[in-house]
mmCIF file of C-alpha atoms and ligand atoms in Angstrom:
data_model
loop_
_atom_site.group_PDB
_atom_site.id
_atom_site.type_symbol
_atom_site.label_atom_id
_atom_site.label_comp_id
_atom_site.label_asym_id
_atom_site.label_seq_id
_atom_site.Cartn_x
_atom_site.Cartn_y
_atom_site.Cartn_z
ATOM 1 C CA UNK A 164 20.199 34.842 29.678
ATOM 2 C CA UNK A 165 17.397 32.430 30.851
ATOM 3 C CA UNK A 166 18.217 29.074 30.008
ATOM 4 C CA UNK A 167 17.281 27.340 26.729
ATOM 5 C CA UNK A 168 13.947 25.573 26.206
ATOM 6 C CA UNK A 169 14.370 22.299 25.394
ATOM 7 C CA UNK A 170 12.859 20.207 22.254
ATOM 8 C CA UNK A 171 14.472 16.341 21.605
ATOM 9 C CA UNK A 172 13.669 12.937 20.050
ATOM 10 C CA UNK A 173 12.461 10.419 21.724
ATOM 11 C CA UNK A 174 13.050 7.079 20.453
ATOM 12 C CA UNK A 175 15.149 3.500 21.314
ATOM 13 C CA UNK A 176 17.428 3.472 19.880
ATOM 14 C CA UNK A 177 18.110 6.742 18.440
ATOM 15 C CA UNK A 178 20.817 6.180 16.817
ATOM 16 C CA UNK A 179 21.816 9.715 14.190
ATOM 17 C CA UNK A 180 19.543 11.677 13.448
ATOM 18 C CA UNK A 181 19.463 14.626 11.083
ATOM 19 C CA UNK A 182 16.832 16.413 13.339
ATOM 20 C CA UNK A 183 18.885 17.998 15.841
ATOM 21 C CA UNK A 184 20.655 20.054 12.619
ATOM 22 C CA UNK A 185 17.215 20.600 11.066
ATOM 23 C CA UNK A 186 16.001 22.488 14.067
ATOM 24 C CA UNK A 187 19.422 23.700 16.063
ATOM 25 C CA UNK A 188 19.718 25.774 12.714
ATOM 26 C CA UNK A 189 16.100 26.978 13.065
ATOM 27 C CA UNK A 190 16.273 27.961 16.526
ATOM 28 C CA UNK A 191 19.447 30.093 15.628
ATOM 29 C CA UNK A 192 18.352 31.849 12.404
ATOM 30 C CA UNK A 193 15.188 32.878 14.221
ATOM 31 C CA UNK A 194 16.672 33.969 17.345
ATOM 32 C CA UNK A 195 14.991 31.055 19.420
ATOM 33 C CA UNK A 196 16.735 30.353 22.746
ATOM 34 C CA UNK A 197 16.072 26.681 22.355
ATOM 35 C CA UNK A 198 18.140 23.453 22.154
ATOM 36 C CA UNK A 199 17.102 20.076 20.289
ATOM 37 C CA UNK A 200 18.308 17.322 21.746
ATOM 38 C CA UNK A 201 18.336 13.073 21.459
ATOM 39 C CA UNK A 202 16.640 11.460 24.144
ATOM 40 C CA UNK A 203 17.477 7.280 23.568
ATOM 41 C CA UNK A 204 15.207 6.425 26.535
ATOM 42 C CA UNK A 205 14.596 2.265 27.322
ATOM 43 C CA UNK A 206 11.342 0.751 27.258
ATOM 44 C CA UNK A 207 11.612 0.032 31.136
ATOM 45 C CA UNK A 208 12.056 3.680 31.441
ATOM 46 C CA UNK A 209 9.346 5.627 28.863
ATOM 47 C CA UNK A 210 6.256 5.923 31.642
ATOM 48 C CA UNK A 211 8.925 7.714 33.947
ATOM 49 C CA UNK A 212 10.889 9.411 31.169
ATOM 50 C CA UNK A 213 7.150 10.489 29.488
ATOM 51 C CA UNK A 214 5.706 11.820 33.414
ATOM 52 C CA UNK A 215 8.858 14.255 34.197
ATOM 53 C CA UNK A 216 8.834 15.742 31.050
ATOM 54 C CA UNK A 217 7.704 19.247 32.666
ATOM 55 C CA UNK A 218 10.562 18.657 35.268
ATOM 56 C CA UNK A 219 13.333 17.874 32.869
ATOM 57 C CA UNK A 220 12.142 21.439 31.422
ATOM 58 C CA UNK A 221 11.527 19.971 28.392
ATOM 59 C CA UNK A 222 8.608 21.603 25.941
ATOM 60 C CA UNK A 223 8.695 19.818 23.139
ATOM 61 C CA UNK A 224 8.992 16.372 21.452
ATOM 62 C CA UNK A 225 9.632 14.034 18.358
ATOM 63 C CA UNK A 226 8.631 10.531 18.664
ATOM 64 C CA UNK A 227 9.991 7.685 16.823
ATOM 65 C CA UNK A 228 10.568 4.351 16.740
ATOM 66 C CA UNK A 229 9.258 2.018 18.395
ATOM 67 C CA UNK A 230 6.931 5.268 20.819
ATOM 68 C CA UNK A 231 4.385 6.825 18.574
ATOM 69 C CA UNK A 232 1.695 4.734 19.990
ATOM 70 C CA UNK A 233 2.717 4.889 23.433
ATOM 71 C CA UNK A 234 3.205 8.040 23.649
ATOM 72 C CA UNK A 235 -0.532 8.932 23.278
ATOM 73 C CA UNK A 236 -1.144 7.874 26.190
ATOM 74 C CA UNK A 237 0.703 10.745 27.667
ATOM 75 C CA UNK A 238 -0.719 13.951 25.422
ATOM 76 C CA UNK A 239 -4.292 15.402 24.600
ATOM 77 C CA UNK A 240 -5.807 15.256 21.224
ATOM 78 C CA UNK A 241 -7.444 18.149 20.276
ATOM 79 C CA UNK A 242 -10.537 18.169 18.019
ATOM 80 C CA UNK A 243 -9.124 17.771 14.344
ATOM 81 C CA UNK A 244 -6.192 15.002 15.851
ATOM 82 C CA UNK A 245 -9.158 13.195 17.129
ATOM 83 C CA UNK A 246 -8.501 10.317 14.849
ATOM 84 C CA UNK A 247 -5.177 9.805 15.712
ATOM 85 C CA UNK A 248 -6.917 7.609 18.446
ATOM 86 C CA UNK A 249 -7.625 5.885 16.026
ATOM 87 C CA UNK A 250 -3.962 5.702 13.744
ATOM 88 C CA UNK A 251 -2.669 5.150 17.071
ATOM 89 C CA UNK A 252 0.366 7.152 16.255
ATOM 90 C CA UNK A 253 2.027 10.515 17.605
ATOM 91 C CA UNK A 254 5.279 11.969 16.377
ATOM 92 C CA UNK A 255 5.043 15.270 17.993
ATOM 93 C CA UNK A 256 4.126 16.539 21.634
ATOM 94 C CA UNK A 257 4.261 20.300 22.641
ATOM 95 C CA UNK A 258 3.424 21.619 25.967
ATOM 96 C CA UNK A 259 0.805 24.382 25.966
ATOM 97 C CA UNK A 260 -1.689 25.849 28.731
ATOM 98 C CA UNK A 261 -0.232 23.171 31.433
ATOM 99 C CA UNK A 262 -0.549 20.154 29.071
ATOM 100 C CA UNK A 263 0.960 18.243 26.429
ATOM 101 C CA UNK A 264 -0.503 18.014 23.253
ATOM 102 C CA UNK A 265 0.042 15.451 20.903
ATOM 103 C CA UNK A 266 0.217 15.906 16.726
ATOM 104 C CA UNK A 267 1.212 13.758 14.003
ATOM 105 C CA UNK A 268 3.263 15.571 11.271
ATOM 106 C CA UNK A 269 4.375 12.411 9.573
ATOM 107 C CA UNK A 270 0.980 12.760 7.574
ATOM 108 C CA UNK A 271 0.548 16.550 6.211
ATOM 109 C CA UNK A 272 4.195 15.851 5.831
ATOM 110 C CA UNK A 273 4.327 12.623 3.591
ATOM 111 C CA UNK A 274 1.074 14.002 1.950
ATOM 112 C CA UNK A 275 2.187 17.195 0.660
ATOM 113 C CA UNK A 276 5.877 15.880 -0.236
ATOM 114 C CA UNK A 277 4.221 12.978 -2.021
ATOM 115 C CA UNK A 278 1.739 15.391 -4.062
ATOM 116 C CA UNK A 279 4.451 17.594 -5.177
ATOM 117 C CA UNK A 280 5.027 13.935 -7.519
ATOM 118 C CA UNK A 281 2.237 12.299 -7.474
ATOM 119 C CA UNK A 282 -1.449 12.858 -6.926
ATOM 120 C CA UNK A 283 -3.152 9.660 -5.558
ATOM 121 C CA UNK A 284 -6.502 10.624 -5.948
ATOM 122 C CA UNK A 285 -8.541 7.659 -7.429
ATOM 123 C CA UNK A 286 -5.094 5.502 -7.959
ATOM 124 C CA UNK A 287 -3.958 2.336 -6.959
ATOM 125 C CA UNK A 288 -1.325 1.957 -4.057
ATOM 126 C CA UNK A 289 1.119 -0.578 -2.334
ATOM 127 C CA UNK A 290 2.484 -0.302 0.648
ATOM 128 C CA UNK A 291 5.180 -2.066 1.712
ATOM 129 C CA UNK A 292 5.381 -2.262 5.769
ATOM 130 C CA UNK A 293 2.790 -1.855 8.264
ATOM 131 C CA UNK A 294 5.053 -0.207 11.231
ATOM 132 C CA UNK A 295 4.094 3.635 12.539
ATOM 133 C CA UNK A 296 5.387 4.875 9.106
ATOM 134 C CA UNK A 297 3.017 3.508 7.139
ATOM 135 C CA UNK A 298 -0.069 4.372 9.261
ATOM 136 C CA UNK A 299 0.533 7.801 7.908
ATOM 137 C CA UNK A 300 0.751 6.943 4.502
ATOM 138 C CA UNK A 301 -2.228 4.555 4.698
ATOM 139 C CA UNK A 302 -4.022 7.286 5.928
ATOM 140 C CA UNK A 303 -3.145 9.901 3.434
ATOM 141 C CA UNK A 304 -3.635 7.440 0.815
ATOM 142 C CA UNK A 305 -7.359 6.700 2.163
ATOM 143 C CA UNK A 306 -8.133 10.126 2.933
ATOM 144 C CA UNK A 307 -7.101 11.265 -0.787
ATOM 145 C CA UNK A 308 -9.285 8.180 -1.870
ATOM 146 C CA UNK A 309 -6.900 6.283 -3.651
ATOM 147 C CA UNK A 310 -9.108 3.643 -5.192
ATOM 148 C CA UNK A 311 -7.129 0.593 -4.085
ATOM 149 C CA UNK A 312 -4.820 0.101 -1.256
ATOM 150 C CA UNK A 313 -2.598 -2.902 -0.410
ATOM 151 C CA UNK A 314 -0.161 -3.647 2.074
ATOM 152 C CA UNK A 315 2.174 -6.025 2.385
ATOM 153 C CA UNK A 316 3.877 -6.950 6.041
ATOM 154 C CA UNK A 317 6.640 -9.851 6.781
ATOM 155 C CA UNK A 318 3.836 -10.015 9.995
ATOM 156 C CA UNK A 319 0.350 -10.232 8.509
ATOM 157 C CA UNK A 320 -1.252 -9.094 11.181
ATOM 158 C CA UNK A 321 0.599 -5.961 11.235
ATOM 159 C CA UNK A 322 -0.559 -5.499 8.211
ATOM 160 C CA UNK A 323 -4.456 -6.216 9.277
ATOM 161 C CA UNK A 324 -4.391 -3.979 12.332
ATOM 162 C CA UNK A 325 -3.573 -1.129 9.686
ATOM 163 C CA UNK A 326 -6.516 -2.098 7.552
ATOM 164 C CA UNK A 327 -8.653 -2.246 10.625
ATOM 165 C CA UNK A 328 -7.683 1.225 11.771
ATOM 166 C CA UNK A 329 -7.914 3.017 8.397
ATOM 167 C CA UNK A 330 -11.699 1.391 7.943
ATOM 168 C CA UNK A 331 -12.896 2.915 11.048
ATOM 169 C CA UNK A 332 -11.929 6.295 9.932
ATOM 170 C CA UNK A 333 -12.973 5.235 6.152
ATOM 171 C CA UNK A 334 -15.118 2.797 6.369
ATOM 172 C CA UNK A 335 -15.807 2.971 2.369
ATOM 173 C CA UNK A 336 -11.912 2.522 1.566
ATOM 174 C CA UNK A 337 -11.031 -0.437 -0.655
ATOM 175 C CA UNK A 338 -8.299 -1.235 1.329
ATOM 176 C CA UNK A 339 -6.637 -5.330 2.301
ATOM 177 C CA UNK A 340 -3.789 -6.944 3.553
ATOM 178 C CA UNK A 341 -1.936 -9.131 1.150
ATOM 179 C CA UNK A 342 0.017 -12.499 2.033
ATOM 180 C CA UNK A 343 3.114 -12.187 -0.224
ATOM 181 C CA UNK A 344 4.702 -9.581 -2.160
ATOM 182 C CA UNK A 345 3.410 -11.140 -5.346
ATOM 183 C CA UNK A 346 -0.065 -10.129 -3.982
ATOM 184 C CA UNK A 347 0.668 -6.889 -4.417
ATOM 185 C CA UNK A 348 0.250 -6.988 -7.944
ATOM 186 C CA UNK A 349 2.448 -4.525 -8.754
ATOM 187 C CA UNK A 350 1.793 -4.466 -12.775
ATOM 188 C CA UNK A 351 -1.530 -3.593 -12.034
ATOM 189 C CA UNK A 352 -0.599 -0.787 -9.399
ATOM 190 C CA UNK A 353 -0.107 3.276 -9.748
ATOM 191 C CA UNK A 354 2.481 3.699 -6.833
ATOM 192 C CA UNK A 355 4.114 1.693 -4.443
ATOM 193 C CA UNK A 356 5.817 3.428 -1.356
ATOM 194 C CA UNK A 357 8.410 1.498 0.822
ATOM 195 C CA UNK A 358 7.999 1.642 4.583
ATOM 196 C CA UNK A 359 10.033 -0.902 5.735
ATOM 197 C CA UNK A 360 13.701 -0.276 6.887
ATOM 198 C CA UNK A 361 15.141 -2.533 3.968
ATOM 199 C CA UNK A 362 16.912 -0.310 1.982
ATOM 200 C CA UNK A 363 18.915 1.481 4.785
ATOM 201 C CA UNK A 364 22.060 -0.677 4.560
ATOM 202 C CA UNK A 365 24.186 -1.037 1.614
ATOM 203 C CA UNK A 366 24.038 -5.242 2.351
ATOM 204 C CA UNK A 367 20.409 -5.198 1.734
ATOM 205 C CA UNK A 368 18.221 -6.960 -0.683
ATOM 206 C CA UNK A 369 16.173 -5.078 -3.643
ATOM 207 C CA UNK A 370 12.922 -5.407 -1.750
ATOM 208 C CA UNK A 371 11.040 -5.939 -5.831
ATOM 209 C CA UNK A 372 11.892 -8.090 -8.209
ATOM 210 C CA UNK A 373 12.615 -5.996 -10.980
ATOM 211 C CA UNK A 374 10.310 -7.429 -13.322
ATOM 212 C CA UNK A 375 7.263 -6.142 -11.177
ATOM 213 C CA UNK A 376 8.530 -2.269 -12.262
ATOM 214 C CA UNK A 377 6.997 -0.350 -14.766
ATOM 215 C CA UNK A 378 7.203 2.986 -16.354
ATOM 216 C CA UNK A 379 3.822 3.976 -15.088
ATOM 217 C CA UNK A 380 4.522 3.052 -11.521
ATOM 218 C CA UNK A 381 5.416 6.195 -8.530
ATOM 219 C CA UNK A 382 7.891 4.674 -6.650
ATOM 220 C CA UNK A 383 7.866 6.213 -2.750
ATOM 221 C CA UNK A 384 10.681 5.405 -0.656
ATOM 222 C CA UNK A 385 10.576 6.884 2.818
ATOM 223 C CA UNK A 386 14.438 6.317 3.472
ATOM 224 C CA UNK A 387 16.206 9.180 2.498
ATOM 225 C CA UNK A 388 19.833 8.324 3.827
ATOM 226 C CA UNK A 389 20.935 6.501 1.248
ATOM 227 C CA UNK A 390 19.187 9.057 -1.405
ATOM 228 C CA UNK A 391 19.130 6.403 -3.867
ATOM 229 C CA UNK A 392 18.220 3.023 -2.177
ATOM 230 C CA UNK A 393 18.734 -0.099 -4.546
ATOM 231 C CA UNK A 394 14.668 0.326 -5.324
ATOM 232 C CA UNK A 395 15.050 3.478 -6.383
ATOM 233 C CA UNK A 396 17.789 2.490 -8.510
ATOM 234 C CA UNK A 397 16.225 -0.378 -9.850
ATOM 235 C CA UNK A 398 12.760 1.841 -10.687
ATOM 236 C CA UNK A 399 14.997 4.852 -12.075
ATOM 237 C CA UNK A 400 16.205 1.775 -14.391
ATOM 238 C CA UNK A 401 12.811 0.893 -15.281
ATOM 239 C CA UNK A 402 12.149 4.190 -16.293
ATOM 240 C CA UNK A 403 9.480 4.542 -13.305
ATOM 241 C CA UNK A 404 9.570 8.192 -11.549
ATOM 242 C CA UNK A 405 10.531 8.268 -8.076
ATOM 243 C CA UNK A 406 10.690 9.919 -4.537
ATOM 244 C CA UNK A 407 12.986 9.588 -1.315
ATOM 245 C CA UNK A 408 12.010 10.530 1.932
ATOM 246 C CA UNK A 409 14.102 13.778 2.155
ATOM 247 C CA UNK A 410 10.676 15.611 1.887
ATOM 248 C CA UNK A 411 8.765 14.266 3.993
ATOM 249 C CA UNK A 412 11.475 14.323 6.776
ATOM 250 C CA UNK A 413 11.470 18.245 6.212
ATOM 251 C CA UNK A 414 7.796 18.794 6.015
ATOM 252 C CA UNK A 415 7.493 17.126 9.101
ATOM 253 C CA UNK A 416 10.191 19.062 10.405
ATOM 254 C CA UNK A 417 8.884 21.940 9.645
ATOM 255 C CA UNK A 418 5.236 21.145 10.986
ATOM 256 C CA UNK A 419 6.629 20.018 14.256
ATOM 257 C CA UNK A 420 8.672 23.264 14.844
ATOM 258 C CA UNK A 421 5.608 25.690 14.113
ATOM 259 C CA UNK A 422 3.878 23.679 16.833
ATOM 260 C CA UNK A 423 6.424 24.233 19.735
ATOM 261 C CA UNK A 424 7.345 27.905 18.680
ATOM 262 C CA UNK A 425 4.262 29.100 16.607
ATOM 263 C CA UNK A 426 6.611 30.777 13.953
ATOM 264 C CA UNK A 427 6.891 29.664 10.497
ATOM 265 C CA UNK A 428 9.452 27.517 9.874
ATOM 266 C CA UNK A 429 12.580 28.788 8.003
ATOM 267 C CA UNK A 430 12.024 26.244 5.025
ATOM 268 C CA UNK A 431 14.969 26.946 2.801
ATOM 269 C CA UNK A 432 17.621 26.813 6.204
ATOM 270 C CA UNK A 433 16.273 23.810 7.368
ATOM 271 C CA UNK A 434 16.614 22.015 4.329
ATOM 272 C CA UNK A 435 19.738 23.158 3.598
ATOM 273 C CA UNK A 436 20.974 22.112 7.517
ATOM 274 C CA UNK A 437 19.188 18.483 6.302
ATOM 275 C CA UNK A 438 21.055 18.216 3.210
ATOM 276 C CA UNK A 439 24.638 19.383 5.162
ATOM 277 C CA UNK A 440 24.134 16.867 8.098
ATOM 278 C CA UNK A 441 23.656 14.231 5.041
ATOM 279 C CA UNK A 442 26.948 14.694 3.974
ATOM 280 C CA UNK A 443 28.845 14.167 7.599
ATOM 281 C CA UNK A 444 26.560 10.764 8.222
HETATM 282 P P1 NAP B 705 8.756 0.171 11.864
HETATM 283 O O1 NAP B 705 7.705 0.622 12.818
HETATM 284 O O2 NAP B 705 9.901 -0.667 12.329
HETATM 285 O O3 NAP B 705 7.994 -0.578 10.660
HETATM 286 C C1 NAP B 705 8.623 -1.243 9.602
HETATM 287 C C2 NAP B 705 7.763 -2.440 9.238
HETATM 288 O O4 NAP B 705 8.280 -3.083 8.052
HETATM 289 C C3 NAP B 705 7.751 -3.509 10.346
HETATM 290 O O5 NAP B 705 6.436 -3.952 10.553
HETATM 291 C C4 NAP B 705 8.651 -4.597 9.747
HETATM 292 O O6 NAP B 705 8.351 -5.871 10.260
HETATM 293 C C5 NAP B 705 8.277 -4.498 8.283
HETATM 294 N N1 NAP B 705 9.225 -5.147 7.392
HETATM 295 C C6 NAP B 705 10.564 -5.325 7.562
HETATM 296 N N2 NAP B 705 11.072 -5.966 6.493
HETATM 297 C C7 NAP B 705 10.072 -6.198 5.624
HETATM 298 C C8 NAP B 705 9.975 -6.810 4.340
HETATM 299 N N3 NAP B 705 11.044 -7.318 3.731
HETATM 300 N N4 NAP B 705 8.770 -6.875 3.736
HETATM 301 C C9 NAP B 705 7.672 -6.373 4.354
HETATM 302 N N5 NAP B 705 7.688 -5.776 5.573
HETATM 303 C C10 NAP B 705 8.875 -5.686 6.196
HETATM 304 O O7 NAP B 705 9.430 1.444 11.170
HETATM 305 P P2 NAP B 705 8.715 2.816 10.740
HETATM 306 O O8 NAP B 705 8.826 3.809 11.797
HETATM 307 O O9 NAP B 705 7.377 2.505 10.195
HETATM 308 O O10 NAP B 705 9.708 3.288 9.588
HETATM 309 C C11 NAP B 705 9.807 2.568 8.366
HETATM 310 C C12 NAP B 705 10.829 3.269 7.472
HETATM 311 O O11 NAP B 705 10.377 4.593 7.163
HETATM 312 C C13 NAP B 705 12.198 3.432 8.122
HETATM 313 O O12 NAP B 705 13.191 3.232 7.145
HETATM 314 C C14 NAP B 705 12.213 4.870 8.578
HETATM 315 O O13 NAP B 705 13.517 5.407 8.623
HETATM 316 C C15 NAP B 705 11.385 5.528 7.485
HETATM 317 N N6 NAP B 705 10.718 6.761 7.929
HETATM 318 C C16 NAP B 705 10.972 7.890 7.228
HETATM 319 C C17 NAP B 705 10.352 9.061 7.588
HETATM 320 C C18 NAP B 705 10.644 10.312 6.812
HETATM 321 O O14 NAP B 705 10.363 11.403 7.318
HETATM 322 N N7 NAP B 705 11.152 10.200 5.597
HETATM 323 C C19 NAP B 705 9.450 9.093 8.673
HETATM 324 C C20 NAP B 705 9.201 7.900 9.370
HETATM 325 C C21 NAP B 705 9.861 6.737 8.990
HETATM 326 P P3 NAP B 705 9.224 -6.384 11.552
HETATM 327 O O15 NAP B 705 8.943 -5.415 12.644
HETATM 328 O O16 NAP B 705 8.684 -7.738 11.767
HETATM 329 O O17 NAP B 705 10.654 -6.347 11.120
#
């Protein structure tokens, strides 16, 4: 048997991941001699790590944290990922016709997992976080033409840089960054969606005060591991309907493995393998 292809994440650190189980299982049920792997690669070591890709035999990539905009460097856009020059964010590279292309799936995939709750046409959004995460969702948001967005970074000019980007692509967007979390005017607001990591550990604070939740407010979180982080909890409690992450992790997922094998992606397996590697973290 020839050996396997090889697909990984690439990220620092990498810490668990549920992807390897996502697409291990997909290779498998579809016959795919393939492996997914976790590549924790230093800083000091991405340009090397991202130029020897082809001689590690590897053909396909996830990038997270803190790579997505480094790693464009690296891959070819092709016409309708154009504007990703612009996001300044990857999160998937596949090698095809001698080159490496690069996609991001973080945005069909927090856009249709968001829709199946919420449609954000001509509504008014929050974001909390201005990392690589929320350069998707600022862009769905704008490209759906919410009328209002708002984002709120601990660094401010995080926070700018994202408004900058989006207006480039959308230059008609209603879009700011605010100065506090107060700003964000949250009574006044359709959905917020959390894309900070605050949430992920038990010991962490409620990133709202409660008082700010309503009943009419979408509440977004993109962590999925805990399933119900103390926002959720807190918005479930104020009677708000909500969303974690778990969806857009899989949509993603999914996109990412079409591009590297160009077969559909086995939906119900691979959210099943998602939901089974929840329960062993
Ligand atoms: P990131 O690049 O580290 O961005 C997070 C941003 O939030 C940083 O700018 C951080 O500022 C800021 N922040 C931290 N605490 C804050 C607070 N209390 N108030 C306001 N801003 C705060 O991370 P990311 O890649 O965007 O990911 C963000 C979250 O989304 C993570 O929990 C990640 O696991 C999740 N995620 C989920 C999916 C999915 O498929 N469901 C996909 C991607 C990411 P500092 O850097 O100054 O701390």
């Amino acid at each position: 048997m020839n050996s396997p292809k090889i697909y990984g994440l690439l990220g620092w650190p990498v810490g668990h991941s549920l992807s390897p189980s996502m697409h291990n299982a997909a290779f498998k049920a579809l016959g795919i001699n393939a492996q997914y792997q976790l590549f924790g690669v230093k800083p000091e070591e991405l340009d090397f790590f991202l130029s020897s890709l082809s001689a590690k035999n590897i053909s396909g990539l996830n990038i997270t944290v803190p790579y997505k905009e480094q790693a464009l460097k690296f891959a070819q856009l092709d016409k309708e990922s154009f504007f990703l020059n612009k996001i300044k964010a990857i999160n998937t590279m596949v090698f095809e016709d001698g080159i490496w292309k690069g996609f991001n799936t973080d945005i069909p995939g927090f856009s249709r997992h968001l829709r199946e709750g919420f449609d954000p046409v001509n509504k008014k959004a929050a974001i909390l976080g201005a990392g690589g995460a929320a350069r998707a969702v600022a862009y769905v948001l704008a490209n759906a033409k919410a009328s209002l967005l708002q984002i709120y970074d601990i660094d401010k000019a995080k926070a700018l840089n994202i408004v900058t980007m989006v207006k480039e692509i959308f230059p008609e967007i209603n879009i700011e960054a605010v100065n506090s979390f107060q700003e964000l005017d949250l009574l006044n607001k359709d959905l917020l969606v959390n894309a900070t990591p605050i949430g992920l550990k038990s010991t962490d604070p409620l990133l709202v005060e409660e008082k700010f939740l309503h009943k009419n407010l979408f509440v977004y979180d993109l962590i999925y591991n805990p399933a119900k982080t103390k926002l959720l909890e807190a918005a479930l409690q104020k009677g708000c309907r909500v969303s974690n992450g778990l969806g857009m992790l899989l949509y993603q997922g999914m996109l990412s493995f079409s591009h590297w094998t160009k077969c559909d992606a086995p939906e119900v397996l691979m959210r099943q393998a998602l939901l089974e590697g929840l329960k062993q973290v």
